[in-house]
Amino acid sequence: MSSGSQLGNTLIRADLNVPMHGKVVKDNFRIIKAIEYLVDLRKISKSVTFLSHLGRPDGINLDYSLKPVAEEMSLLLNEEVLFINSLHGPEVKNHIDENPGKVFLLENLRFHNEETENNFDFAKKVTENFDSFILDAFGAAHRNHASIVSFGNFIEAYQGKLMTNEVKNLELLTNSPKKPFSVILGGAKISDKLQLINKLLPSVDNLLIGGGMCFTFLKALGNNIGKSLYEEDYLQKAKELLDSDNGKKIYLPSDFGVTKSIESGIRVDKDISEFSDDDIGVDISERTIKEFASVLVTSNTVFWNGPMGIFEIDNFKKGTQSITDIVSNLDAYTVVGGGDSVSAIRIFSELSKFNHISTGGGASLKYLQGNELPGVNIYKPLIL
Ligand code: AMP
């Protein structure tokens, strides 16, 4: 597409699946990213209409309406984003025709099961009101859903700039990253990330594991982890990984902030060897932070996904806060993979201190595992 040409009425599939607190947007990072190129896009479009999913509503459920997201977008853009309470039909067309030059947001794609079922008629109906389509929802690119893989069958389609940037930046990690390459993994569950660990271990130099997921490894090594989170079904796999040649690259925490009750917020710091049966590990502690820091400062590439503890609670945030601090000040190529780590960075540091912050939690992990994502590179990139 040559610059200056008209896209006409443009439909853009963004990832506006943001964390909500009731009807209030809790973290607007994905919205900020989704509107990053809007000024340029409007120069070549008659109108711009966003659409997205939000959560898993399982049919029409107004608790999952995108209306609050339209309100947050309006605040960020300093102009009203018109919310259209449907996805297709004359109502959508009339709104767009009657409000020339405005920005619109349609209702939650997942109010219709046809979206997740990748229904062709649905794709045809939604795209009917538009002249061109931009796929820019990296966070949903691992899904075989209608808006990801089928809208382009009915209308001229492009890959959006956000998605193209995501792929370019993540490729730097899979395509001969500058060594030493260190990966920090945390968060609640090992089951989500085991495949990633298997895939990454041969190419990484150091794998630092914190969060709830480290306890499955520590238990597999015979430690008493008290009542800390762990996954029984993965003990054997964790043990095999640690026993393998690549297991030598894995760094596990040796001291923790522990509590008897998460709700109490009371924290005591202790060595893993001192855990009693009713201790719950909720954060990494000083010695571990120092050890992780000494590995990270020697690294030239760092990928981070998942908090080091229950950072949402004040007394359990020290580990995640320290790692945010350390990574944001490294002289290395630093990438953060979506989700809770991004929320942590927004609380404890600045997004601009990292080379790339992915909008896609699950999608970025799947991409790094070497999976072909159904929505990546299926349309020509939009040049703005
Ligand atoms: P995930 O979605 O798997 O990245 O998990 C993120 C969640 O993991 C956050 O809400 C954290 O509070 C939680 N988390 C981190 N460390 C722990 C821990 N030691 N025990 C329980 N939950 C944790």
Coordinates of N, CA and C in Angstrom, one line a residue, residues 5-100:
S5 N -2.7 6.6 0.2 CA -3.9 5.9 -0.4 C -5.0 5.7 0.7
Q6 N -6.2 5.5 0.4 CA -7.3 5.5 1.3 C -7.7 4.1 1.7
L7 N -7.7 3.8 3.0 CA -8.2 2.5 3.4 C -9.8 2.5 3.5
G8 N -10.4 3.7 3.4 CA -11.8 3.8 3.6 C -12.2 3.6 5.0
N9 N -13.4 3.0 5.3 CA -13.8 2.7 6.6 C -13.0 1.5 7.1
T10 N -12.1 1.7 8.1 CA -11.2 0.7 8.6 C -11.7 0.0 9.8
L11 N -11.5 -1.3 9.8 CA -11.9 -2.1 11.0 C -10.5 -2.6 11.6
I12 N -10.3 -2.4 12.9 CA -9.0 -2.9 13.4 C -9.2 -3.8 14.6
R13 N -8.7 -5.0 14.5 CA -8.9 -6.0 15.6 C -7.7 -5.8 16.5
A14 N -8.0 -5.1 17.6 CA -6.9 -4.9 18.6 C -7.1 -5.8 19.8
D15 N -6.1 -5.8 20.7 CA -6.2 -6.6 21.9 C -6.5 -5.6 23.0
L16 N -7.8 -5.5 23.3 CA -8.2 -4.6 24.4 C -8.7 -5.4 25.6
N17 N -8.2 -6.6 25.7 CA -8.5 -7.5 26.8 C -7.7 -7.1 28.0
V18 N -8.2 -6.1 28.7 CA -7.4 -5.5 29.8 C -7.9 -6.0 31.1
P19 N -7.1 -6.0 32.2 CA -7.5 -6.4 33.5 C -8.6 -5.4 34.0
M20 N -9.7 -5.9 34.5 CA -10.8 -5.0 35.0 C -11.0 -5.2 36.5
H21 N -11.4 -4.1 37.1 CA -11.9 -4.2 38.5 C -13.4 -3.8 38.4
G22 N -14.2 -4.8 38.3 CA -15.7 -4.5 38.1 C -15.8 -3.8 36.7
K23 N -16.3 -2.6 36.7 CA -16.5 -1.9 35.4 C -15.4 -0.8 35.2
V24 N -14.3 -1.0 35.9 CA -13.2 0.0 35.8 C -12.0 -0.7 35.2
V25 N -11.3 0.0 34.3 CA -10.1 -0.6 33.7 C -9.0 -0.5 34.7
K26 N -8.4 -1.7 35.1 CA -7.4 -1.7 36.1 C -6.0 -1.4 35.6
D27 N -5.7 -1.8 34.3 CA -4.4 -1.5 33.7 C -4.6 -1.2 32.3
N28 N -4.3 0.0 31.8 CA -4.6 0.4 30.5 C -3.5 0.2 29.5
F29 N -2.5 -0.5 29.9 CA -1.3 -0.7 29.0 C -1.7 -1.1 27.6
R30 N -2.6 -2.1 27.4 CA -2.9 -2.6 26.1 C -3.7 -1.6 25.3
I31 N -4.5 -0.7 26.0 CA -5.2 0.3 25.3 C -4.2 1.4 24.8
I32 N -3.3 1.7 25.6 CA -2.2 2.7 25.2 C -1.5 2.2 23.9
K33 N -1.2 0.9 23.9 CA -0.5 0.3 22.8 C -1.4 0.3 21.6
A34 N -2.7 -0.1 21.8 CA -3.6 -0.2 20.6 C -3.8 1.1 19.9
I35 N -3.7 2.2 20.6 CA -4.0 3.5 19.9 C -2.7 4.2 19.5
E36 N -1.6 3.5 19.7 CA -0.3 4.2 19.4 C -0.2 4.8 18.0
Y37 N -0.7 4.1 17.0 CA -0.5 4.5 15.6 C -1.8 5.1 15.1
L38 N -2.7 5.5 15.9 CA -4.0 5.9 15.5 C -4.0 7.2 14.7
V39 N -3.1 8.1 15.1 CA -3.0 9.4 14.3 C -2.7 9.2 12.9
D40 N -1.7 8.3 12.6 CA -1.3 8.0 11.3 C -2.4 7.2 10.5
L41 N -3.0 6.3 11.2 CA -4.0 5.5 10.6 C -5.2 6.4 10.2
R42 N -5.5 7.4 10.9 CA -6.7 8.2 10.6 C -6.4 9.1 9.4
K43 N -5.1 9.3 9.1 CA -4.7 10.1 7.9 C -5.1 9.4 6.6
I44 N -5.1 8.0 6.7 CA -5.4 7.2 5.5 C -6.7 6.5 5.6
S45 N -7.5 6.8 6.6 CA -8.8 6.1 6.7 C -9.9 7.1 6.8
K46 N -11.1 6.7 6.3 CA -12.3 7.6 6.4 C -12.8 7.6 7.8
S47 N -12.8 6.3 8.4 CA -13.1 6.2 9.8 C -12.3 5.0 10.4
V48 N -12.2 5.0 11.7 CA -11.5 3.9 12.3 C -12.4 3.2 13.4
T49 N -12.6 1.9 13.3 CA -13.4 1.2 14.2 C -12.6 0.1 14.9
F50 N -12.5 0.1 16.2 CA -11.8 -1.0 16.9 C -12.8 -2.1 17.2
L51 N -12.3 -3.3 17.3 CA -13.0 -4.4 17.9 C -12.0 -5.3 18.6
S52 N -12.6 -6.0 19.6 CA -11.7 -6.8 20.5 C -12.6 -7.8 21.3
H53 N -11.9 -8.7 22.0 CA -12.6 -9.5 23.0 C -12.3 -8.9 24.4
L54 N -13.0 -9.3 25.4 CA -12.7 -9.0 26.8 C -13.1 -10.2 27.6
G55 N -12.2 -10.8 28.2 CA -12.5 -11.9 29.1 C -13.1 -13.1 28.4
R56 N -13.8 -13.9 29.2 CA -14.5 -15.1 28.7 C -16.0 -15.0 29.1
P57 N -16.7 -14.2 28.4 CA -18.1 -14.0 28.8 C -19.0 -15.2 28.6
D58 N -18.7 -16.1 27.6 CA -19.6 -17.2 27.3 C -21.0 -16.8 27.0
G59 N -21.1 -16.1 25.9 CA -22.4 -15.5 25.4 C -22.5 -14.1 25.9
I60 N -23.7 -13.5 25.7 CA -23.9 -12.1 26.1 C -23.9 -12.0 27.6
N61 N -23.0 -11.2 28.1 CA -22.9 -10.9 29.6 C -22.3 -9.5 29.8
L62 N -23.2 -8.6 30.2 CA -22.8 -7.2 30.2 C -21.7 -6.9 31.2
D63 N -21.4 -7.8 32.1 CA -20.3 -7.6 33.0 C -19.0 -7.6 32.2
Y64 N -19.0 -8.1 30.9 CA -17.8 -8.1 30.1 C -18.0 -7.1 28.9
S65 N -18.9 -6.1 29.1 CA -19.0 -5.2 28.0 C -17.7 -4.4 27.8
L66 N -17.5 -4.0 26.6 CA -16.3 -3.1 26.3 C -16.5 -1.6 26.5
K67 N -17.7 -1.3 26.9 CA -18.1 0.1 27.1 C -17.1 0.8 28.0
P68 N -16.7 0.3 29.2 CA -15.7 1.0 30.0 C -14.4 1.2 29.3
V69 N -14.1 0.3 28.4 CA -12.8 0.4 27.6 C -12.9 1.6 26.7
A70 N -14.1 1.8 26.1 CA -14.4 2.9 25.2 C -14.2 4.2 26.0
E71 N -14.6 4.2 27.3 CA -14.5 5.4 28.1 C -13.0 5.7 28.4
E72 N -12.3 4.6 28.7 CA -10.8 4.8 29.0 C -10.1 5.2 27.7
M73 N -10.5 4.7 26.6 CA -9.9 5.2 25.3 C -10.2 6.6 25.1
S74 N -11.4 7.1 25.4 CA -11.8 8.5 25.2 C -10.9 9.4 26.1
L75 N -10.6 8.9 27.3 CA -9.8 9.7 28.2 C -8.4 9.8 27.7
L76 N -7.8 8.7 27.2 CA -6.5 8.7 26.7 C -6.3 9.5 25.4
L77 N -7.4 9.5 24.6 CA -7.3 10.2 23.3 C -7.8 11.6 23.4
N78 N -8.4 11.9 24.5 CA -8.9 13.3 24.7 C -10.0 13.6 23.7
E79 N -10.7 12.6 23.3 CA -11.9 12.8 22.4 C -12.8 11.6 22.6
E80 N -14.1 11.8 22.3 CA -15.0 10.7 22.6 C -14.9 9.6 21.6
V81 N -14.7 8.4 22.1 CA -14.7 7.2 21.3 C -16.1 6.7 21.4
L82 N -16.8 6.5 20.2 CA -18.2 6.1 20.2 C -18.3 4.6 20.3
F83 N -19.0 4.2 21.4 CA -19.2 2.8 21.6 C -20.5 2.3 20.9
I84 N -20.3 1.3 20.1 CA -21.5 0.7 19.4 C -21.8 -0.7 20.0
N85 N -23.0 -0.8 20.5 CA -23.3 -1.9 21.3 C -23.7 -3.1 20.5
S86 N -23.1 -3.3 19.3 CA -23.2 -4.5 18.5 C -22.0 -4.7 17.6
L87 N -22.0 -5.7 16.8 CA -20.9 -6.1 16.0 C -21.1 -6.0 14.5
H88 N -22.4 -6.2 14.1 CA -22.7 -6.1 12.7 C -24.1 -5.6 12.4
G89 N -24.4 -5.5 11.2 CA -25.7 -5.0 10.8 C -25.8 -3.5 10.6
P90 N -27.0 -3.0 10.3 CA -27.2 -1.6 10.0 C -26.9 -0.7 11.1
E91 N -27.1 -1.2 12.4 CA -26.8 -0.3 13.5 C -25.3 0.2 13.4
V92 N -24.4 -0.7 13.1 CA -23.0 -0.3 13.0 C -22.8 0.6 11.9
K93 N -23.4 0.3 10.7 CA -23.2 1.1 9.5 C -23.7 2.5 9.8
N94 N -24.9 2.6 10.3 CA -25.5 3.9 10.6 C -24.7 4.8 11.5
H95 N -24.2 4.2 12.6 CA -23.4 5.0 13.5 C -22.2 5.6 12.8
I96 N -21.5 4.7 12.0 CA -20.3 5.2 11.3 C -20.7 6.3 10.3
D97 N -21.7 6.1 9.5 CA -22.1 7.0 8.5 C -22.5 8.4 9.1
E98 N -23.2 8.3 10.2 CA -23.7 9.5 10.8 C -22.7 10.3 11.6
N99 N -21.5 9.7 11.9 CA -20.5 10.4 12.7 C -19.1 10.4 11.9
P100 N -19.0 11.1 10.8 CA -17.8 11.0 10.0 C -16.6 11.4 10.8

